[in-house]
Amino acid sequence: MSSALLTDHYELTMVDAARHSGRASRRSVFEVFARRLPSGRRYGVVAGTQRLIDEIEKFHFGDEELAFLSDNSVVGEDTLNWLADYRFSGTIRGYREGEIYFPHSPILQVEGTFEEACLVETLVLSVLNHDTAIASAASRMVQSAGGRPLIEMGSRRTSEHAAWAAARAAYLVGFSHTSNLEAGRRFGIPTLGTAAHAFTLLHDSEEEAFRAQIATLGSDTTLLVDTFDVERAVERAISVAGPNLGAVRIDSGDLPVVVRQVREQLDRLGATSTRIVVTNDLDEYTIAALQASPVDAYGVGTSVVTGSGHPAAGLVYKLVSRQDDSGQQVSVSKTSVGKANPGGQKKAVRVIKDGIAQYEQVMTGETLHPDITESRELLVDYMSNGERLEHDTSLSAAREHHLHAIAELPPHAFRLADGEPAIETVIN
Amino acid sequence: MSSALLTDHYELTMVDAARHSGRASRRSVFEVFARRLPSGRRYGVVAGTQRLIDEIEKFHFGDEELAFLSDNSVVGEDTLNWLADYRFSGTIRGYREGEIYFPHSPILQVEGTFEEACLVETLVLSVLNHDTAIASAASRMVQSAGGRPLIEMGSRRTSEHAAWAAARAAYLVGFSHTSNLEAGRRFGIPTLGTAAHAFTLLHDSEEEAFRAQIATLGSDTTLLVDTFDVERAVERAISVAGPNLGAVRIDSGDLPVVVRQVREQLDRLGATSTRIVVTNDLDEYTIAALQASPVDAYGVGTSVVTGSGHPAAGLVYKLVSRQDDSGQQVSVSKTSVGKANPGGQKKAVRVIKDGIAQYEQVMTGETLHPDITESRELLVDYMSNGERLEHDTSLSAAREHHLHAIAELPPHAFRLADGEPAIETVIN
C-alpha cells in the first residue's frame, strides 16, 4: 500500500499554492522537535525513524491516489502531474533510534525543496509522535523493572496497526518479548504467549485445561493460575506439570501479597525454579512497587501501548530555513504567543563530563564553547538526495545505542516522580 | 494485506492446545464488554464494528503467515493445516455503531467453535477498543460544541494507520470533516485544510503568502493569521481577499480574548460573513469554555485521536458460554478478585420512559419485567454463519443512529464534570 494519502489535506493545498506562487522549489529545512517533554518526564526516547524512512520510500502516488485527489479537487492539474512523479529526493538527518532527547532537541531534519519536504510532514509526525511516545514510556518501565524481563502485550488496547509499531518501540528500549505476531514477522522480535482464562473455561475442569496445555506446549509453559482460586490452581499446576513447570501467570488480585504466597507455595512444592509472571494493568509505578516481590517477569499491556498517560510525544515539524530569491538560506520562525521557536538549521551535541551528560547543546552556529572537551554528535545521516544510507539500521543496533545513551544520564533522570528534564537544553 | 497476524501469540497456542484436547470444536460464545466506563465518563459510544467485520473477512492465513508460524514453532502441523483453510464461519451480533453503551453492555457477541472465535480475539479488541475510545471522546466534544462544526485534524498525533480509523470514529459521532486524506478515500468523509505556518514562512512576506493562497484556492479559503501578529494579519487578509474571505484560523494565544478581538476587527472591516476557525490543543473542556465566544468552527487534534485522556476503551472479550459433552450450552465465568463477570449469553435492551432512557437491562434469561412497556433491543446481527448481513452498514446510517441514541439520554449525561454512568446497568 502506498503511504501517500496517510497525510493531511493541507499538505497538498500548500504545495499547490506554492507551485502557483513560484516558491515551491525553494530549498527548505524542516526540523522536528518537542517544545517540552510530557508533563513531569525527565527524558524522552527517539523511536520510529527507520520505520519512517521505509514509509517515505513508499510515498508515491498511484492511479488510485491521484484519482481521489482529482475527483475531490484537492489540487489542480499541474500539481497532479507533479505528484505522479513524486519521489522524495532530499536529505534526512536525525537522532539515532534509541537516543535520548530533551525539549528542543532537533530529532529530525528534513531538507529538500519546499514542496517535497512539506508533503511528508503528516507522515513524519504520525510515525515519530507515536513510536517516540511508546518508547519514552517503555524505557521508564525497563528502568523500573531493574533487569527483570518485560513482555509487551498491549495489542488489544491500541489500534490493530499501531500494535506492531508499539511492540517495536517497546523492544527498542529493552522489552524482551512481544505478544504481537505481526511484530515478530516484520521485525524479528521474539513473540510469546500461552493461554487466557477462556482456555481454562473451555475445558471441563482447570486440571483438564492444564493437562491439555502441557501436552501441547510442554512443561516449560506458563500456566494461568487465577481463573478460580490461585492456591488450588498452583497446587494443581505442579501436580500436573511436576516441579519443573516453566512459570505461572497471575493476572488479578493484590499482587505483592499474592506473589509472595505463590512463591512460598511453589518453593514448598519443590518448584523452586518455576517462575512467576504478573500481568494486571501494570505501569512503571506498579512495576516499581513490585520490585521487592519475587516476580520473575512483567507483562505490560495498556500502559505501554498508550504511552502511560502520554500517547503522543508532542513533536512538531517546523520550517526553520529556506532559500531567498538570491539562493541564500535564510532562517525563519513564527512569533505566535507560546509557540515561538528559534529559526535556523541546528546542530546538536550532548555535552559530557566524566561520562555523565551535562547538557544538550543546540546551535545554529558552528562552534562549541572552547571549554567543552567531551561531547557527542547527535545527528546522523539517514537519507542523502533521496537515497537511504547504509549505516547499521538494525533494531539490535538501536537497542545497543539506547543502552549507551541511557548510561550517560545522571541518576536523577530515573526518578519516577514528576520533575524537570534531567539535563538542560542550551540553545545558541 | 491479511489481518491474520494482527493478533497475539497466545490465541494460536490456545487453539493448538484445544485441538489436542479435543475441545476446540465446542460451540462457544464470547462477549465484548467494559467492566466500567473510563473514570468519570457518563456514557460511551460504540464504534469500529463495521471496520472489524471488514478485517474478519480478510482474516486468513497465506503462505507468508503460515511460514512465519511454522518457522517459529508457534503451532504444530495439524493446526497449521487447519489455519490454511481458516475462514470465520460463525455468527456476530452487536450494538449498532453509534450506539451508546454502559458498563457490562454486551456490545459484541461472537459465536462459533472455540477455535474460530478465540482466534479473532485480539483483532476484535484492537479495533473496538481504539475506535470506541475515539468515538466516546469525540461525542462529548460534539455535545460541547452545541451545533458548531468540528474538524478532526489529529492525524499527526497518532500512528499513521490509526489516523484514518480515528477520523472515521470522530465523523461517526458528528464531526463534520477530517484533515486525513486516507479517511476521505476509504470512507468518503469530507476532507478539509488550507495552510500551515510553514506556508507563510516560505514566502517573502505574509501578504505574498496570502495572495498565493487566494490565487490558488479562491477567496473562500481559510487564512492562517497568527504567524506573526494577529491584528495586522487580519487587516492584511481582508485587504488581500476582500470582505468575502471565507475564514481566518487562529492557532495560538488566549483564545477567548483573541477571538472576540478578531470578530470585532472583521466586522469593522466589513467582513461580517468571514468565519473564525480555532485550533489550539482543544478538547471538550476548552470547547465548552469557548461557547460564549464567536467561534464558527473548531479544529481538534491530539485530544480526539487519543480519546481525551482515555486512549483505550477497556473492552474485554470473555468466554461466557460453551458446549459440554452432551452438546448443551453451559454458562462459564471466572471468579478472579476484581475481575469476575456474569456468565451466560446476554440479551440487552434499553428501557425507555417518555422517550428518556431509564436503565440498561442485560439479561441471561428471556423475559423483561412485566412493568416495562417501552424498550429498545440493542443487539443486531452483523454476520450469520460467516456471511455478512445486508442491513444498512453505511457511515451515514451510523451517524443517524448516534443522533437517535443520544437523544434518549437524560440531560445529566452531558455534564462534563466527572460522575457516574448516566443510567444504571441492571444485570439479571
PDB file of N, CA and C in Angstrom, chain B residues 246-315:
ATOM      1  N   GLY B 246     -13.357  33.624   3.158  1.00  0.00           N
ATOM      2  CA  GLY B 246     -14.097  32.528   3.789  1.00  0.00           C
ATOM      3  C   GLY B 246     -13.924  32.482   5.294  1.00  0.00           C
ATOM      4  N   ALA B 247     -12.665  32.393   5.734  1.00  0.00           N
ATOM      5  CA  ALA B 247     -12.424  32.247   7.172  1.00  0.00           C
ATOM      6  C   ALA B 247     -10.996  32.625   7.515  1.00  0.00           C
ATOM      7  N   VAL B 248     -10.783  32.903   8.793  1.00  0.00           N
ATOM      8  CA  VAL B 248      -9.432  33.022   9.332  1.00  0.00           C
ATOM      9  C   VAL B 248      -9.258  31.936  10.391  1.00  0.00           C
ATOM     10  N   ARG B 249      -8.029  31.462  10.514  1.00  0.00           N
ATOM     11  CA  ARG B 249      -7.752  30.438  11.521  1.00  0.00           C
ATOM     12  C   ARG B 249      -6.768  30.989  12.537  1.00  0.00           C
ATOM     13  N   ILE B 250      -7.070  30.730  13.811  1.00  0.00           N
ATOM     14  CA  ILE B 250      -6.225  31.168  14.930  1.00  0.00           C
ATOM     15  C   ILE B 250      -5.767  29.921  15.676  1.00  0.00           C
ATOM     16  N   ASP B 251      -4.463  29.800  15.886  1.00  0.00           N
ATOM     17  CA  ASP B 251      -3.878  28.564  16.403  1.00  0.00           C
ATOM     18  C   ASP B 251      -3.048  28.807  17.665  1.00  0.00           C
ATOM     19  N   SER B 252      -3.187  29.956  18.302  1.00  0.00           N
ATOM     20  CA  SER B 252      -2.367  30.245  19.491  1.00  0.00           C
ATOM     21  C   SER B 252      -3.001  31.383  20.261  1.00  0.00           C
ATOM     22  N   GLY B 253      -2.434  31.649  21.435  1.00  0.00           N
ATOM     23  CA  GLY B 253      -2.879  32.791  22.215  1.00  0.00           C
ATOM     24  C   GLY B 253      -4.032  32.473  23.145  1.00  0.00           C
ATOM     25  N   ASP B 254      -4.508  33.507  23.817  1.00  0.00           N
ATOM     26  CA  ASP B 254      -5.619  33.375  24.758  1.00  0.00           C
ATOM     27  C   ASP B 254      -6.909  33.452  23.942  1.00  0.00           C
ATOM     28  N   LEU B 255      -7.412  32.307  23.547  1.00  0.00           N
ATOM     29  CA  LEU B 255      -8.442  32.274  22.506  1.00  0.00           C
ATOM     30  C   LEU B 255      -9.691  33.112  22.790  1.00  0.00           C
ATOM     31  N   PRO B 256     -10.282  33.044  24.000  1.00  0.00           N
ATOM     32  CA  PRO B 256     -11.497  33.855  24.189  1.00  0.00           C
ATOM     33  C   PRO B 256     -11.262  35.341  23.899  1.00  0.00           C
ATOM     34  N   VAL B 257     -10.124  35.832  24.310  1.00  0.00           N
ATOM     35  CA  VAL B 257      -9.806  37.251  24.068  1.00  0.00           C
ATOM     36  C   VAL B 257      -9.528  37.495  22.586  1.00  0.00           C
ATOM     37  N   VAL B 258      -8.660  36.693  22.023  1.00  0.00           N
ATOM     38  CA  VAL B 258      -8.253  36.904  20.630  1.00  0.00           C
ATOM     39  C   VAL B 258      -9.442  36.754  19.687  1.00  0.00           C
ATOM     40  N   VAL B 259     -10.257  35.746  19.922  1.00  0.00           N
ATOM     41  CA  VAL B 259     -11.398  35.501  19.033  1.00  0.00           C
ATOM     42  C   VAL B 259     -12.335  36.710  19.017  1.00  0.00           C
ATOM     43  N   ARG B 260     -12.596  37.262  20.199  1.00  0.00           N
ATOM     44  CA  ARG B 260     -13.503  38.414  20.255  1.00  0.00           C
ATOM     45  C   ARG B 260     -12.896  39.621  19.523  1.00  0.00           C
ATOM     46  N   GLN B 261     -11.617  39.836  19.743  1.00  0.00           N
ATOM     47  CA  GLN B 261     -10.952  40.959  19.049  1.00  0.00           C
ATOM     48  C   GLN B 261     -10.995  40.769  17.535  1.00  0.00           C
ATOM     49  N   VAL B 262     -10.746  39.555  17.097  1.00  0.00           N
ATOM     50  CA  VAL B 262     -10.735  39.291  15.653  1.00  0.00           C
ATOM     51  C   VAL B 262     -12.136  39.463  15.070  1.00  0.00           C
ATOM     52  N   ARG B 263     -13.148  38.998  15.803  1.00  0.00           N
ATOM     53  CA  ARG B 263     -14.524  39.155  15.313  1.00  0.00           C
ATOM     54  C   ARG B 263     -14.860  40.637  15.142  1.00  0.00           C
ATOM     55  N   GLU B 264     -14.505  41.432  16.162  1.00  0.00           N
ATOM     56  CA  GLU B 264     -14.781  42.867  16.087  1.00  0.00           C
ATOM     57  C   GLU B 264     -14.042  43.511  14.929  1.00  0.00           C
ATOM     58  N   GLN B 265     -12.787  43.092  14.775  1.00  0.00           N
ATOM     59  CA  GLN B 265     -11.990  43.654  13.685  1.00  0.00           C
ATOM     60  C   GLN B 265     -12.570  43.279  12.318  1.00  0.00           C
ATOM     61  N   LEU B 266     -12.921  42.009  12.169  1.00  0.00           N
ATOM     62  CA  LEU B 266     -13.516  41.567  10.889  1.00  0.00           C
ATOM     63  C   LEU B 266     -14.797  42.350  10.599  1.00  0.00           C
ATOM     64  N   ASP B 267     -15.625  42.505  11.619  1.00  0.00           N
ATOM     65  CA  ASP B 267     -16.885  43.227  11.419  1.00  0.00           C
ATOM     66  C   ASP B 267     -16.629  44.679  11.028  1.00  0.00           C
ATOM     67  N   ARG B 268     -15.668  45.298  11.717  1.00  0.00           N
ATOM     68  CA  ARG B 268     -15.296  46.679  11.379  1.00  0.00           C
ATOM     69  C   ARG B 268     -14.840  46.795   9.933  1.00  0.00           C
ATOM     70  N   LEU B 269     -14.150  45.746   9.461  1.00  0.00           N
ATOM     71  CA  LEU B 269     -13.632  45.760   8.088  1.00  0.00           C
ATOM     72  C   LEU B 269     -14.692  45.349   7.072  1.00  0.00           C
ATOM     73  N   GLY B 270     -15.896  45.126   7.543  1.00  0.00           N
ATOM     74  CA  GLY B 270     -16.981  44.738   6.640  1.00  0.00           C
ATOM     75  C   GLY B 270     -17.033  43.261   6.311  1.00  0.00           C
ATOM     76  N   ALA B 271     -16.118  42.482   6.924  1.00  0.00           N
ATOM     77  CA  ALA B 271     -16.068  41.047   6.636  1.00  0.00           C
ATOM     78  C   ALA B 271     -16.966  40.289   7.613  1.00  0.00           C
ATOM     79  N   THR B 272     -18.237  40.650   7.602  1.00  0.00           N
ATOM     80  CA  THR B 272     -19.145  40.115   8.625  1.00  0.00           C
ATOM     81  C   THR B 272     -19.458  38.633   8.415  1.00  0.00           C
ATOM     82  N   SER B 273     -19.232  38.151   7.203  1.00  0.00           N
ATOM     83  CA  SER B 273     -19.513  36.723   6.978  1.00  0.00           C
ATOM     84  C   SER B 273     -18.243  35.864   7.037  1.00  0.00           C
ATOM     85  N   THR B 274     -17.112  36.503   7.232  1.00  0.00           N
ATOM     86  CA  THR B 274     -15.863  35.732   7.362  1.00  0.00           C
ATOM     87  C   THR B 274     -15.894  34.969   8.685  1.00  0.00           C
ATOM     88  N   ARG B 275     -15.662  33.680   8.590  1.00  0.00           N
ATOM     89  CA  ARG B 275     -15.774  32.818   9.768  1.00  0.00           C
ATOM     90  C   ARG B 275     -14.442  32.773  10.539  1.00  0.00           C
ATOM     91  N   ILE B 276     -14.557  32.371  11.806  1.00  0.00           N
ATOM     92  CA  ILE B 276     -13.353  32.192  12.637  1.00  0.00           C
ATOM     93  C   ILE B 276     -13.228  30.722  13.032  1.00  0.00           C
ATOM     94  N   VAL B 277     -12.099  30.142  12.640  1.00  0.00           N
ATOM     95  CA  VAL B 277     -11.804  28.748  12.980  1.00  0.00           C
ATOM     96  C   VAL B 277     -10.681  28.758  14.016  1.00  0.00           C
ATOM     97  N   VAL B 278     -10.862  28.018  15.101  1.00  0.00           N
ATOM     98  CA  VAL B 278      -9.793  27.958  16.111  1.00  0.00           C
ATOM     99  C   VAL B 278      -9.287  26.522  16.250  1.00  0.00           C
ATOM    100  N   THR B 279      -7.996  26.397  16.562  1.00  0.00           N
ATOM    101  CA  THR B 279      -7.314  25.086  16.529  1.00  0.00           C
ATOM    102  C   THR B 279      -6.126  25.016  17.463  1.00  0.00           C
ATOM    103  N   ASN B 280      -6.274  25.149  18.728  1.00  0.00           N
ATOM    104  CA  ASN B 280      -5.079  25.146  19.576  1.00  0.00           C
ATOM    105  C   ASN B 280      -5.247  24.191  20.749  1.00  0.00           C
ATOM    106  N   ASP B 281      -4.888  22.911  20.544  1.00  0.00           N
ATOM    107  CA  ASP B 281      -4.988  21.891  21.600  1.00  0.00           C
ATOM    108  C   ASP B 281      -6.362  21.895  22.268  1.00  0.00           C
ATOM    109  N   LEU B 282      -7.395  21.882  21.455  1.00  0.00           N
ATOM    110  CA  LEU B 282      -8.743  21.909  22.000  1.00  0.00           C
ATOM    111  C   LEU B 282      -9.172  20.525  22.507  1.00  0.00           C
ATOM    112  N   ASP B 283     -10.045  20.528  23.483  1.00  0.00           N
ATOM    113  CA  ASP B 283     -10.712  19.307  23.917  1.00  0.00           C
ATOM    114  C   ASP B 283     -12.130  19.679  24.354  1.00  0.00           C
ATOM    115  N   GLU B 284     -12.871  18.754  24.907  1.00  0.00           N
ATOM    116  CA  GLU B 284     -14.268  19.036  25.244  1.00  0.00           C
ATOM    117  C   GLU B 284     -14.401  20.177  26.249  1.00  0.00           C
ATOM    118  N   TYR B 285     -13.390  20.331  27.117  1.00  0.00           N
ATOM    119  CA  TYR B 285     -13.468  21.364  28.141  1.00  0.00           C
ATOM    120  C   TYR B 285     -13.174  22.746  27.558  1.00  0.00           C
ATOM    121  N   THR B 286     -12.114  22.832  26.754  1.00  0.00           N
ATOM    122  CA  THR B 286     -11.795  24.145  26.173  1.00  0.00           C
ATOM    123  C   THR B 286     -12.849  24.546  25.144  1.00  0.00           C
ATOM    124  N   ILE B 287     -13.439  23.578  24.477  1.00  0.00           N
ATOM    125  CA  ILE B 287     -14.537  23.901  23.561  1.00  0.00           C
ATOM    126  C   ILE B 287     -15.706  24.503  24.342  1.00  0.00           C
ATOM    127  N   ALA B 288     -16.036  23.851  25.458  1.00  0.00           N
ATOM    128  CA  ALA B 288     -17.137  24.377  26.279  1.00  0.00           C
ATOM    129  C   ALA B 288     -16.841  25.811  26.728  1.00  0.00           C
ATOM    130  N   ALA B 289     -15.572  26.049  27.064  1.00  0.00           N
ATOM    131  CA  ALA B 289     -15.184  27.379  27.539  1.00  0.00           C
ATOM    132  C   ALA B 289     -15.216  28.419  26.425  1.00  0.00           C
ATOM    133  N   LEU B 290     -15.245  27.978  25.184  1.00  0.00           N
ATOM    134  CA  LEU B 290     -15.275  28.908  24.045  1.00  0.00           C
ATOM    135  C   LEU B 290     -16.680  29.095  23.481  1.00  0.00           C
ATOM    136  N   GLN B 291     -17.654  28.451  24.107  1.00  0.00           N
ATOM    137  CA  GLN B 291     -19.002  28.525  23.532  1.00  0.00           C
ATOM    138  C   GLN B 291     -19.589  29.939  23.583  1.00  0.00           C
ATOM    139  N   ALA B 292     -19.115  30.747  24.523  1.00  0.00           N
ATOM    140  CA  ALA B 292     -19.597  32.133  24.590  1.00  0.00           C
ATOM    141  C   ALA B 292     -18.824  33.049  23.642  1.00  0.00           C
ATOM    142  N   SER B 293     -17.807  32.521  22.999  1.00  0.00           N
ATOM    143  CA  SER B 293     -17.014  33.321  22.058  1.00  0.00           C
ATOM    144  C   SER B 293     -17.532  33.102  20.633  1.00  0.00           C
ATOM    145  N   PRO B 294     -17.342  34.104  19.764  1.00  0.00           N
ATOM    146  CA  PRO B 294     -17.867  33.993  18.402  1.00  0.00           C
ATOM    147  C   PRO B 294     -16.999  33.113  17.498  1.00  0.00           C
ATOM    148  N   VAL B 295     -16.895  31.840  17.879  1.00  0.00           N
ATOM    149  CA  VAL B 295     -16.152  30.849  17.083  1.00  0.00           C
ATOM    150  C   VAL B 295     -17.126  30.230  16.090  1.00  0.00           C
ATOM    151  N   ASP B 296     -16.674  30.005  14.866  1.00  0.00           N
ATOM    152  CA  ASP B 296     -17.544  29.375  13.876  1.00  0.00           C
ATOM    153  C   ASP B 296     -17.260  27.902  13.665  1.00  0.00           C
ATOM    154  N   ALA B 297     -16.031  27.482  13.923  1.00  0.00           N
ATOM    155  CA  ALA B 297     -15.693  26.057  13.789  1.00  0.00           C
ATOM    156  C   ALA B 297     -14.469  25.757  14.636  1.00  0.00           C
ATOM    157  N   TYR B 298     -14.442  24.529  15.144  1.00  0.00           N
ATOM    158  CA  TYR B 298     -13.318  24.074  15.958  1.00  0.00           C
ATOM    159  C   TYR B 298     -12.526  23.013  15.198  1.00  0.00           C
ATOM    160  N   GLY B 299     -11.215  23.148  15.189  1.00  0.00           N
ATOM    161  CA  GLY B 299     -10.352  22.075  14.698  1.00  0.00           C
ATOM    162  C   GLY B 299      -9.747  21.374  15.891  1.00  0.00           C
ATOM    163  N   VAL B 300      -9.928  20.053  15.968  1.00  0.00           N
ATOM    164  CA  VAL B 300      -9.481  19.308  17.143  1.00  0.00           C
ATOM    165  C   VAL B 300      -8.451  18.268  16.719  1.00  0.00           C
ATOM    166  N   GLY B 301      -7.342  18.209  17.439  1.00  0.00           N
ATOM    167  CA  GLY B 301      -6.260  17.299  17.067  1.00  0.00           C
ATOM    168  C   GLY B 301      -5.995  16.244  18.115  1.00  0.00           C
ATOM    169  N   THR B 302      -4.920  16.456  18.883  1.00  0.00           N
ATOM    170  CA  THR B 302      -4.452  15.443  19.834  1.00  0.00           C
ATOM    171  C   THR B 302      -5.568  14.845  20.674  1.00  0.00           C
ATOM    172  N   SER B 303      -6.407  15.687  21.256  1.00  0.00           N
ATOM    173  CA  SER B 303      -7.335  15.146  22.256  1.00  0.00           C
ATOM    174  C   SER B 303      -8.347  14.184  21.641  1.00  0.00           C
ATOM    175  N   VAL B 304      -8.764  14.421  20.421  1.00  0.00           N
ATOM    176  CA  VAL B 304      -9.757  13.497  19.864  1.00  0.00           C
ATOM    177  C   VAL B 304      -9.110  12.177  19.460  1.00  0.00           C
ATOM    178  N   VAL B 305      -7.944  12.218  18.825  1.00  0.00           N
ATOM    179  CA  VAL B 305      -7.344  10.952  18.369  1.00  0.00           C
ATOM    180  C   VAL B 305      -6.746  10.134  19.505  1.00  0.00           C
ATOM    181  N   THR B 306      -6.565  10.749  20.679  1.00  0.00           N
ATOM    182  CA  THR B 306      -6.066   9.994  21.832  1.00  0.00           C
ATOM    183  C   THR B 306      -7.166   9.781  22.877  1.00  0.00           C
ATOM    184  N   GLY B 307      -8.420   9.980  22.486  1.00  0.00           N
ATOM    185  CA  GLY B 307      -9.527   9.665  23.390  1.00  0.00           C
ATOM    186  C   GLY B 307      -9.609  10.573  24.602  1.00  0.00           C
ATOM    187  N   SER B 308      -9.032  11.772  24.498  1.00  0.00           N
ATOM    188  CA  SER B 308      -9.099  12.761  25.575  1.00  0.00           C
ATOM    189  C   SER B 308      -8.819  12.158  26.952  1.00  0.00           C
ATOM    190  N   GLY B 309      -7.619  11.620  27.087  1.00  0.00           N
ATOM    191  CA  GLY B 309      -7.207  11.052  28.378  1.00  0.00           C
ATOM    192  C   GLY B 309      -7.478   9.567  28.517  1.00  0.00           C
ATOM    193  N   HIS B 310      -8.274   9.021  27.590  1.00  0.00           N
ATOM    194  CA  HIS B 310      -8.614   7.594  27.680  1.00  0.00           C
ATOM    195  C   HIS B 310      -8.469   6.944  26.307  1.00  0.00           C
ATOM    196  N   PRO B 311      -7.237   6.652  25.913  1.00  0.00           N
ATOM    197  CA  PRO B 311      -6.992   6.178  24.538  1.00  0.00           C
ATOM    198  C   PRO B 311      -7.451   4.753  24.254  1.00  0.00           C
ATOM    199  N   ALA B 312      -7.798   3.984  25.266  1.00  0.00           N
ATOM    200  CA  ALA B 312      -8.339   2.636  25.040  1.00  0.00           C
ATOM    201  C   ALA B 312      -9.604   2.506  25.871  1.00  0.00           C
ATOM    202  N   ALA B 313     -10.618   1.842  25.288  1.00  0.00           N
ATOM    203  CA  ALA B 313     -11.921   1.821  25.949  1.00  0.00           C
ATOM    204  C   ALA B 313     -12.018   0.811  27.082  1.00  0.00           C
ATOM    205  N   GLY B 314     -11.018  -0.026  27.263  1.00  0.00           N
ATOM    206  CA  GLY B 314     -11.082  -1.002  28.358  1.00  0.00           C
ATOM    207  C   GLY B 314     -12.031  -2.159  28.101  1.00  0.00           C
ATOM    208  N   LEU B 315     -12.324  -2.418  26.822  1.00  0.00           N
ATOM    209  CA  LEU B 315     -13.214  -3.537  26.483  1.00  0.00           C
ATOM    210  C   LEU B 315     -12.463  -4.861  26.605  1.00  0.00           C
TER     211      LEU B 315
END
